[in-house]
Amino acid sequence: MENTGRSGWFWLAAVALIAGGLLASLVPHVGVWLCAAAAVLVAGVGLFFRSRDREERAVATTARIADLSLPKFANAVFEQVPDPLMLLDAGGRALFANKAMRDIVGTDVVRKQVSLLLRTPTILEAIEKTTTTGVPESLEITFRVPVERYYEAHIGRADLGAPVIVVMLHDLTAAKRAEQMRADFVANASHELRTPLAAVSGFIDTLRGHARDDPDARERFLGIMSVEAGRMRRLIEDLLSLTRIELNEHVRPSTRMNLADAVKDAAAALAPLAEQDDMKIEIGSSDGLPEIFGERDEMIQLFQNLIHNAIKYGREGGTVQVTFGTAPSPGGRQADSLIFASVKDDGEGISPAAIPRLTERFYRVDVKRSRERGGTGLGLAIVKHIVNRHLGRLQIESQPGEGSTFTVYLPAAPAVAAAAVT
């Protein structure tokens, strides 16, 4: 019908043009005006149908994009892609965004301009470039709010009867943070080693120089060098220990053990250190305490670190108390009960703001006191990783002036069934 109507208009204009030509020879003025009117009519009809054809093609193209790029199965598949994904038309309007992308740009996405969704100039420039040239683009971008996150953006163009721009983001935040943690770790470790090494090197130069023949200075300097060398040795041992624990953190222990025995061994090893400060280590009853699956050496190391901290930061002449007990699992099931061991000191306590950072590597509440007492700043980081390997939980409770309590919760091993009597 549309083609018939269109051809009728053209034939009418053509007849008018021919009639105008014939009249032009008989009545020049009338014929000229009739020819002009026919020409205008032909041109107007042509422009009208050309414009309507363009609009119809645009509508058909949009429908074709929707039909080709987002059938139901593709929509469902894209929703499950963990990386943020968005499809745009050639005008920069959003055709689709999966859940991961909607978490970034908001839920109301379709038909919005990409400049309203991704407000980062570099990615908008890359999208425009790929739309124009068809050349894929990759770049790193940063979103500052609501929290700082890093992404690698990949942009490509697909031809589905009309250009469709594919924007995919790959989250680099975890990798960036791990890289920063490694850099900080190396910097802190280097600093911790450099300080005692500089002291030892300085005293060696002094002993080779003017203190060579001074027995008192020699003894004093050698004593300081021994302390600094011991500090470097402990730091290296803790670094190696932390590395070993992290490498095995994904491997769950399979050996049954008695937790109280490991704690008692740790306390016995630290008893001489406690006596130097006139402190006592009191260990509560562990009768009826279930066994756990654990590595004995790691459990001893864990509680040596906790008890050593209690001695360092406890009150001189005070008491370090170790208690045991059982607790229900978070799910409330008796079969999955937890056992715990708490180490409590009666020292100055810790401010609430510092508690979340205590297990960070090289973090110290009192740097001077920690170094004077031989601390490396890695003890609680080691504790955290050992607890993680044993599927446990570390709880820290403290108030300034009231001391601190460090409690380790560990899953109890299932009871061993009694052997059948024959």
GROMACS .gro file of C-alpha atoms in nm:
model
  422
    1MET     CA    1   0.000   0.000   0.000
    2GLU     CA    2   0.281   0.240   0.096
    3ASN     CA    3   0.467   0.176  -0.231
    4THR     CA    4   0.142   0.220  -0.431
    5GLY     CA    5   0.070   0.555  -0.264
    6ARG     CA    6   0.424   0.667  -0.314
    7SER     CA    7   0.425   0.579  -0.687
    8GLY     CA    8   0.088   0.758  -0.733
    9TRP     CA    9   0.234   1.080  -0.601
   10PHE     CA   10   0.528   1.050  -0.838
   11TRP     CA   11   0.304   0.981  -1.141
   12LEU     CA   12   0.088   1.285  -1.054
   13ALA     CA   13   0.395   1.503  -1.031
   14ALA     CA   14   0.526   1.363  -1.363
   15VAL     CA   15   0.195   1.430  -1.542
   16ALA     CA   16   0.196   1.784  -1.404
   17LEU     CA   17   0.551   1.834  -1.527
   18ILE     CA   18   0.465   1.706  -1.881
   19ALA     CA   19   0.148   1.916  -1.895
   20GLY     CA   20   0.344   2.217  -1.787
   21GLY     CA   21   0.592   2.158  -2.067
   22LEU     CA   22   0.315   2.139  -2.331
   23LEU     CA   23   0.141   2.453  -2.199
   24ALA     CA   24   0.470   2.636  -2.187
   25SER     CA   25   0.474   2.634  -2.571
   26LEU     CA   26   0.116   2.769  -2.591
   27VAL     CA   27   0.088   2.991  -2.281
   28PRO     CA   28   0.444   3.060  -2.169
   29HIS     CA   29   0.373   3.227  -1.834
   30VAL     CA   30   0.120   2.965  -1.714
   31GLY     CA   31   0.336   2.678  -1.837
   32VAL     CA   32   0.647   2.803  -1.654
   33TRP     CA   33   0.460   2.833  -1.327
   34LEU     CA   34   0.308   2.489  -1.372
   35CYS     CA   35   0.652   2.338  -1.441
   36ALA     CA   36   0.795   2.505  -1.130
   37ALA     CA   37   0.509   2.376  -0.914
   38ALA     CA   38   0.557   2.025  -1.052
   39ALA     CA   39   0.930   2.038  -0.979
   40VAL     CA   40   0.868   2.151  -0.622
   41LEU     CA   41   0.610   1.876  -0.581
   42VAL     CA   42   0.854   1.612  -0.707
   43ALA     CA   43   1.132   1.735  -0.480
   44GLY     CA   44   0.904   1.758  -0.175
   45VAL     CA   45   0.762   1.413  -0.223
   46GLY     CA   46   1.110   1.272  -0.265
   47LEU     CA   47   1.241   1.436   0.054
   48PHE     CA   48   0.934   1.324   0.250
   49PHE     CA   49   0.968   0.960   0.156
   50ARG     CA   50   1.348   0.965   0.197
   51SER     CA   51   1.310   1.102   0.552
   52ARG     CA   52   1.044   0.845   0.633
   53ASP     CA   53   1.263   0.567   0.495
   54ARG     CA   54   1.549   0.683   0.720
   55GLU     CA   55   1.327   0.676   1.029
   56GLU     CA   56   1.192   0.333   0.939
   57ARG     CA   57   1.545   0.200   0.893
   58ALA     CA   58   1.650   0.344   1.232
   59VAL     CA   59   1.355   0.178   1.406
   60ALA     CA   60   1.422  -0.150   1.224
   61THR     CA   61   1.791  -0.131   1.318
   62THR     CA   62   1.715  -0.074   1.685
   63ALA     CA   63   1.475  -0.368   1.684
   64ARG     CA   64   1.732  -0.581   1.502
   65ILE     CA   65   1.999  -0.496   1.762
   66ALA     CA   66   1.762  -0.595   2.042
   67ASP     CA   67   1.666  -0.916   1.864
   68LEU     CA   68   2.021  -1.017   1.775
   69SER     CA   69   2.218  -0.906   2.079
   70LEU     CA   70   1.985  -0.985   2.366
   71PRO     CA   71   1.775  -1.297   2.319
   72LYS     CA   72   1.651  -1.437   2.648
   73PHE     CA   73   1.926  -1.696   2.682
   74ALA     CA   74   2.196  -1.433   2.619
   75ASN     CA   75   2.040  -1.201   2.874
   76ALA     CA   76   2.046  -1.480   3.132
   77VAL     CA   77   2.406  -1.569   3.048
   78PHE     CA   78   2.528  -1.208   3.067
   79GLU     CA   79   2.358  -1.172   3.407
   80GLN     CA   80   2.584  -1.448   3.542
   81VAL     CA   81   2.909  -1.295   3.415
   82PRO     CA   82   3.099  -1.185   3.728
   83ASP     CA   83   3.267  -0.894   3.550
   84PRO     CA   84   3.063  -0.576   3.487
   85LEU     CA   85   2.930  -0.576   3.127
   86MET     CA   86   2.740  -0.312   2.928
   87LEU     CA   87   2.617  -0.291   2.566
   88LEU     CA   88   2.574   0.046   2.394
   89ASP     CA   89   2.433   0.156   2.062
   90ALA     CA   90   2.626   0.377   1.820
   91GLY     CA   91   2.481   0.687   1.986
   92GLY     CA   92   2.620   0.592   2.327
   93ARG     CA   93   2.286   0.482   2.474
   94ALA     CA   94   2.280   0.177   2.702
   95LEU     CA   95   2.107  -0.129   2.559
   96PHE     CA   96   2.190  -0.365   2.846
   97ALA     CA   97   2.391  -0.385   3.170
   98ASN     CA   98   2.437  -0.701   3.376
   99LYS     CA   99   2.401  -0.713   3.754
  100ALA     CA  100   2.772  -0.655   3.819
  101MET     CA  101   2.758  -0.338   3.608
  102ARG     CA  102   2.433  -0.222   3.766
  103ASP     CA  103   2.599  -0.248   4.106
  104ILE     CA  104   2.839   0.021   3.982
  105VAL     CA  105   2.621   0.251   3.769
  106GLY     CA  106   2.276   0.199   3.926
  107THR     CA  107   1.968   0.002   3.832
  108ASP     CA  108   1.804   0.247   3.588
  109VAL     CA  109   2.033   0.195   3.288
  110VAL     CA  110   1.858   0.119   2.960
  111ARG     CA  111   1.841   0.408   2.707
  112LYS     CA  112   2.056   0.633   2.926
  113GLN     CA  113   2.364   0.798   2.778
  114VAL     CA  114   2.686   0.632   2.886
  115SER     CA  115   2.822   0.971   2.997
  116LEU     CA  116   2.556   0.971   3.270
  117LEU     CA  117   2.653   0.621   3.384
  118LEU     CA  118   3.033   0.616   3.364
  119ARG     CA  119   3.160   0.959   3.462
  120THR     CA  120   3.526   0.890   3.389
  121PRO     CA  121   3.658   1.097   3.094
  122THR     CA  122   3.922   0.844   2.986
  123ILE     CA  123   3.674   0.560   2.936
  124LEU     CA  124   3.426   0.789   2.759
  125GLU     CA  125   3.701   0.894   2.515
  126ALA     CA  126   3.791   0.529   2.455
  127ILE     CA  127   3.425   0.439   2.389
  128GLU     CA  128   3.393   0.724   2.138
  129LYS     CA  129   3.715   0.619   1.965
  130THR     CA  130   3.611   0.254   1.935
  131THR     CA  131   3.265   0.358   1.811
  132THR     CA  132   3.425   0.563   1.534
  133THR     CA  133   3.718   0.342   1.431
  134GLY     CA  134   3.614  -0.007   1.543
  135VAL     CA  135   3.957  -0.056   1.703
  136PRO     CA  136   3.935  -0.223   2.049
  137GLU     CA  137   4.062  -0.022   2.346
  138SER     CA  138   4.195  -0.131   2.688
  139LEU     CA  139   4.277   0.099   2.977
  140GLU     CA  140   4.286   0.115   3.357
  141ILE     CA  141   4.035   0.334   3.537
  142THR     CA  142   3.966   0.423   3.900
  143PHE     CA  143   3.632   0.483   4.069
  144ARG     CA  144   3.680   0.696   4.381
  145VAL     CA  145   3.333   0.662   4.536
  146PRO     CA  146   3.176   0.509   4.735
  147VAL     CA  147   3.509   0.332   4.799
  148GLU     CA  148   3.819   0.343   4.583
  149ARG     CA  149   3.819   0.060   4.328
  150TYR     CA  150   4.042  -0.016   4.030
  151TYR     CA  151   3.927  -0.168   3.700
  152GLU     CA  152   4.074  -0.264   3.365
  153ALA     CA  153   3.826  -0.160   3.095
  154HIS     CA  154   3.798  -0.350   2.764
  155ILE     CA  155   3.596  -0.187   2.485
  156GLY     CA  156   3.508  -0.345   2.150
  157ARG     CA  157   3.262  -0.301   1.866
  158ALA     CA  158   3.040  -0.575   1.722
  159ASP     CA  159   2.842  -0.538   1.399
  160LEU     CA  160   2.491  -0.682   1.442
  161GLY     CA  161   2.336  -0.504   1.148
  162ALA     CA  162   2.432  -0.185   1.335
  163PRO     CA  163   2.727  -0.113   1.565
  164VAL     CA  164   2.700  -0.242   1.922
  165ILE     CA  165   2.968  -0.126   2.164
  166VAL     CA  166   3.072  -0.380   2.429
  167VAL     CA  167   3.215  -0.240   2.754
  168MET     CA  168   3.356  -0.489   3.005
  169LEU     CA  169   3.533  -0.406   3.332
  170HIS     CA  170   3.773  -0.638   3.512
  171ASP     CA  171   3.816  -0.567   3.885
  172LEU     CA  172   4.182  -0.509   3.975
  173THR     CA  173   4.116  -0.385   4.329
  174ALA     CA  174   4.228  -0.700   4.511
  175ALA     CA  175   4.542  -0.729   4.296
  176LYS     CA  176   4.626  -0.360   4.347
  177ARG     CA  177   4.582  -0.386   4.721
  178ALA     CA  178   4.790  -0.704   4.738
  179GLU     CA  179   5.060  -0.532   4.536
  180GLN     CA  180   5.054  -0.237   4.775
  181MET     CA  181   5.067  -0.471   5.075
  182ARG     CA  182   5.370  -0.647   4.929
  183ALA     CA  183   5.541  -0.314   4.866
  184ASP     CA  184   5.464  -0.198   5.221
  185PHE     CA  185   5.582  -0.530   5.360
  186VAL     CA  186   5.916  -0.510   5.180
  187ALA     CA  187   5.960  -0.147   5.285
  188ASN     CA  188   5.881  -0.223   5.650
  189ALA     CA  189   6.099  -0.535   5.658
  190SER     CA  190   6.387  -0.343   5.504
  191HIS     CA  191   6.347  -0.066   5.760
  192GLU     CA  192   6.329  -0.310   6.052
  193LEU     CA  193   6.649  -0.482   5.936
  194ARG     CA  194   6.831  -0.162   5.845
  195THR     CA  195   6.808  -0.012   6.196
  196PRO     CA  196   6.989  -0.289   6.391
  197LEU     CA  197   7.228  -0.348   6.101
  198ALA     CA  198   7.329   0.019   6.106
  199ALA     CA  199   7.388  -0.003   6.483
  200VAL     CA  200   7.603  -0.314   6.452
  201SER     CA  201   7.804  -0.163   6.164
  202GLY     CA  202   7.859   0.157   6.361
  203PHE     CA  203   7.986  -0.022   6.669
  204ILE     CA  204   8.218  -0.239   6.459
  205ASP     CA  205   8.374   0.075   6.312
  206THR     CA  206   8.408   0.223   6.662
  207LEU     CA  207   8.577  -0.090   6.798
  208ARG     CA  208   8.819  -0.083   6.508
  209GLY     CA  209   8.896   0.280   6.580
  210HIS     CA  210   8.940   0.478   6.900
  211ALA     CA  211   8.768   0.216   7.125
  212ARG     CA  212   9.006  -0.060   7.020
  213ASP     CA  213   9.207  -0.041   7.345
  214ASP     CA  214   8.917   0.050   7.576
  215PRO     CA  215   8.800  -0.270   7.755
  216ASP     CA  216   8.492  -0.107   7.913
  217ALA     CA  217   8.371   0.040   7.582
  218ARG     CA  218   8.440  -0.287   7.407
  219GLU     CA  219   8.226  -0.486   7.651
  220ARG     CA  220   7.944  -0.230   7.636
  221PHE     CA  221   7.946  -0.216   7.257
  222LEU     CA  222   7.965  -0.592   7.219
  223GLY     CA  223   7.662  -0.625   7.447
  224ILE     CA  224   7.463  -0.380   7.232
  225MET     CA  225   7.573  -0.559   6.916
  226SER     CA  226   7.457  -0.890   7.062
  227VAL     CA  227   7.113  -0.741   7.137
  228GLU     CA  228   7.081  -0.595   6.786
  229ALA     CA  229   7.200  -0.917   6.624
  230GLY     CA  230   6.939  -1.107   6.825
  231ARG     CA  231   6.674  -0.862   6.707
  232MET     CA  232   6.771  -0.924   6.343
  233ARG     CA  233   6.767  -1.299   6.402
  234ARG     CA  234   6.417  -1.288   6.553
  235LEU     CA  235   6.291  -1.071   6.268
  236ILE     CA  236   6.430  -1.309   6.005
  237GLU     CA  237   6.284  -1.608   6.190
  238ASP     CA  238   5.942  -1.441   6.208
  239LEU     CA  239   5.956  -1.347   5.840
  240LEU     CA  240   6.039  -1.705   5.743
  241SER     CA  241   5.773  -1.838   5.978
  242LEU     CA  242   5.507  -1.604   5.839
  243THR     CA  243   5.597  -1.702   5.482
  244ARG     CA  244   5.578  -2.073   5.564
  245ILE     CA  245   5.241  -2.036   5.738
  246GLU     CA  246   5.096  -1.836   5.450
  247LEU     CA  247   5.210  -2.097   5.198
  248ASN     CA  248   5.030  -2.371   5.395
  249GLU     CA  249   4.730  -2.162   5.500
  250HIS     CA  250   4.499  -2.341   5.255
  251VAL     CA  251   4.598  -2.687   5.387
  252ARG     CA  252   4.379  -2.792   5.679
  253PRO     CA  253   4.552  -2.982   5.964
  254SER     CA  254   4.442  -3.343   6.000
  255THR     CA  255   4.618  -3.448   6.323
  256ARG     CA  256   4.419  -3.468   6.646
  257MET     CA  257   4.581  -3.289   6.939
  258ASN     CA  258   4.517  -3.158   7.288
  259LEU     CA  259   4.517  -2.777   7.283
  260ALA     CA  260   4.583  -2.739   7.655
  261ASP     CA  261   4.908  -2.939   7.631
  262ALA     CA  262   5.038  -2.703   7.359
  263VAL     CA  263   4.945  -2.398   7.567
  264LYS     CA  264   5.123  -2.539   7.873
  265ASP     CA  265   5.438  -2.602   7.668
  266ALA     CA  266   5.426  -2.242   7.540
  267ALA     CA  267   5.386  -2.108   7.894
  268ALA     CA  268   5.672  -2.323   8.026
  269ALA     CA  269   5.907  -2.185   7.760
  270LEU     CA  270   5.822  -1.827   7.862
  271ALA     CA  271   5.828  -1.877   8.240
  272PRO     CA  272   6.189  -1.746   8.277
  273LEU     CA  273   6.095  -1.429   8.088
  274ALA     CA  274   5.795  -1.376   8.316
  275GLU     CA  275   6.012  -1.426   8.626
  276GLN     CA  276   6.242  -1.144   8.515
  277ASP     CA  277   5.946  -0.903   8.552
  278ASP     CA  278   5.821  -1.074   8.868
  279MET     CA  279   5.513  -1.193   8.679
  280LYS     CA  280   5.322  -1.518   8.707
  281ILE     CA  281   5.151  -1.727   8.439
  282GLU     CA  282   4.838  -1.895   8.572
  283ILE     CA  283   4.676  -2.171   8.363
  284GLY     CA  284   4.318  -2.267   8.436
  285SER     CA  285   4.164  -2.610   8.430
  286SER     CA  286   4.126  -2.791   8.100
  287ASP     CA  287   3.942  -3.100   8.224
  288GLY     CA  288   3.708  -3.249   7.965
  289LEU     CA  289   3.828  -3.020   7.688
  290PRO     CA  290   3.772  -3.182   7.346
  291GLU     CA  291   4.058  -3.233   7.104
  292ILE     CA  292   4.113  -3.028   6.791
  293PHE     CA  293   4.266  -3.092   6.450
  294GLY     CA  294   4.587  -2.893   6.455
  295GLU     CA  295   4.961  -2.863   6.401
  296ARG     CA  296   5.120  -2.883   6.745
  297ASP     CA  297   5.422  -2.665   6.662
  298GLU     CA  298   5.199  -2.393   6.518
  299MET     CA  299   4.971  -2.399   6.824
  300ILE     CA  300   5.274  -2.363   7.052
  301GLN     CA  301   5.399  -2.072   6.840
  302LEU     CA  302   5.055  -1.908   6.846
  303PHE     CA  303   5.027  -1.911   7.225
  304GLN     CA  304   5.391  -1.821   7.276
  305ASN     CA  305   5.319  -1.502   7.083
  306LEU     CA  306   5.003  -1.427   7.284
  307ILE     CA  307   5.163  -1.502   7.622
  308HIS     CA  308   5.479  -1.310   7.527
  309ASN     CA  309   5.264  -1.007   7.438
  310ALA     CA  310   5.085  -1.037   7.773
  311ILE     CA  311   5.420  -1.038   7.953
  312LYS     CA  312   5.551  -0.741   7.751
  313TYR     CA  313   5.246  -0.522   7.801
  314GLY     CA  314   5.125  -0.651   8.137
  315ARG     CA  315   5.184  -0.483   8.472
  316GLU     CA  316   5.517  -0.559   8.638
  317GLY     CA  317   5.450  -0.797   8.923
  318GLY     CA  318   5.116  -0.887   8.770
  319THR     CA  319   4.961  -1.207   8.640
  320VAL     CA  320   4.896  -1.354   8.296
  321GLN     CA  321   4.584  -1.569   8.310
  322VAL     CA  322   4.513  -1.848   8.061
  323THR     CA  323   4.166  -2.003   8.066
  324PHE     CA  324   3.992  -2.271   7.861
  325GLY     CA  325   3.632  -2.346   7.777
  326THR     CA  326   3.378  -2.450   7.516
  327ALA     CA  327   3.128  -2.240   7.324
  328PRO     CA  328   2.844  -2.317   7.082
  329SER     CA  329   2.914  -2.283   6.713
  330PRO     CA  330   2.778  -1.974   6.532
  331GLY     CA  331   2.507  -2.201   6.386
  332GLY     CA  332   2.406  -2.319   6.732
  333ARG     CA  333   2.470  -2.688   6.657
  334GLN     CA  334   2.618  -2.881   6.947
  335ALA     CA  335   2.796  -3.118   6.707
  336ASP     CA  336   3.001  -2.827   6.576
  337SER     CA  337   3.100  -2.678   6.913
  338LEU     CA  338   3.404  -2.457   6.955
  339ILE     CA  339   3.673  -2.466   7.218
  340PHE     CA  340   3.856  -2.154   7.325
  341ALA     CA  341   4.169  -2.048   7.507
  342SER     CA  342   4.197  -1.693   7.645
  343VAL     CA  343   4.514  -1.506   7.742
  344LYS     CA  344   4.448  -1.209   7.972
  345ASP     CA  345   4.694  -0.951   8.104
  346ASP     CA  346   4.647  -0.673   8.361
  347GLY     CA  347   4.836  -0.404   8.172
  348GLU     CA  348   4.742  -0.061   8.043
  349GLY     CA  349   4.500  -0.189   7.780
  350ILE     CA  350   4.455  -0.086   7.419
  351SER     CA  351   4.245   0.195   7.274
  352PRO     CA  352   3.942   0.076   7.071
  353ALA     CA  353   4.073   0.256   6.760
  354ALA     CA  354   4.392   0.047   6.758
  355ILE     CA  355   4.229  -0.297   6.801
  356PRO     CA  356   4.134  -0.353   6.433
  357ARG     CA  357   4.496  -0.293   6.327
  358LEU     CA  358   4.669  -0.518   6.579
  359THR     CA  359   4.708  -0.810   6.337
  360GLU     CA  360   4.862  -0.595   6.062
  361ARG     CA  361   5.226  -0.667   5.989
  362PHE     CA  362   5.467  -0.438   6.172
  363TYR     CA  363   5.187  -0.249   6.344
  364ARG     CA  364   5.271  -0.159   6.704
  365VAL     CA  365   5.067   0.033   6.958
  366ASP     CA  366   5.386   0.132   7.145
  367VAL     CA  367   5.680   0.116   6.903
  368LYS     CA  368   5.948   0.206   7.157
  369ARG     CA  369   5.835  -0.044   7.420
  370SER     CA  370   5.790  -0.320   7.162
  371ARG     CA  371   6.144  -0.281   7.032
  372GLU     CA  372   6.291  -0.257   7.380
  373ARG     CA  373   6.125  -0.588   7.467
  374GLY     CA  374   6.241  -0.764   7.150
  375GLY     CA  375   5.919  -0.740   6.950
  376THR     CA  376   5.929  -0.767   6.571
  377GLY     CA  377   5.579  -0.638   6.493
  378LEU     CA  378   5.488  -0.971   6.328
  379GLY     CA  379   5.366  -1.175   6.625
  380LEU     CA  380   4.994  -1.108   6.592
  381ALA     CA  381   5.010  -1.135   6.212
  382ILE     CA  382   5.149  -1.487   6.263
  383VAL     CA  383   4.871  -1.558   6.514
  384LYS     CA  384   4.606  -1.447   6.264
  385HIS     CA  385   4.734  -1.672   5.985
  386ILE     CA  386   4.768  -1.975   6.214
  387VAL     CA  387   4.410  -1.922   6.335
  388ASN     CA  388   4.291  -1.890   5.975
  389ARG     CA  389   4.460  -2.215   5.878
  390HIS     CA  390   4.285  -2.393   6.165
  391LEU     CA  391   3.945  -2.246   6.062
  392GLY     CA  392   3.931  -2.055   6.388
  393ARG     CA  393   3.861  -1.700   6.502
  394LEU     CA  394   4.061  -1.446   6.705
  395GLN     CA  395   3.873  -1.213   6.938
  396ILE     CA  396   4.044  -0.913   7.103
  397GLU     CA  397   3.886  -0.733   7.397
  398SER     CA  398   4.049  -0.442   7.574
  399GLN     CA  399   3.980  -0.117   7.754
  400PRO     CA  400   4.243   0.142   7.849
  401GLY     CA  401   4.350   0.081   8.209
  402GLU     CA  402   4.180  -0.259   8.233
  403GLY     CA  403   4.417  -0.491   8.047
  404SER     CA  404   4.356  -0.698   7.735
  405THR     CA  405   4.213  -1.041   7.656
  406PHE     CA  406   4.302  -1.237   7.342
  407THR     CA  407   4.072  -1.534   7.282
  408VAL     CA  408   4.126  -1.802   7.016
  409TYR     CA  409   3.821  -2.006   6.910
  410LEU     CA  410   3.886  -2.335   6.729
  411PRO     CA  411   3.649  -2.607   6.599
  412ALA     CA  412   3.639  -2.914   6.822
  413ALA     CA  413   3.732  -3.242   6.659
  414PRO     CA  414   3.446  -3.495   6.636
  415ALA     CA  415   3.443  -3.743   6.923
  416VAL     CA  416   3.604  -4.077   6.844
  417ALA     CA  417   3.350  -4.359   6.856
  418ALA     CA  418   3.428  -4.622   7.117
  419ALA     CA  419   3.549  -4.956   6.981
  420ALA     CA  420   3.289  -5.227   6.984
  421VAL     CA  421   3.336  -5.485   7.260
  422THR     CA  422   3.349  -5.839   7.122
   0.00000   0.00000   0.00000
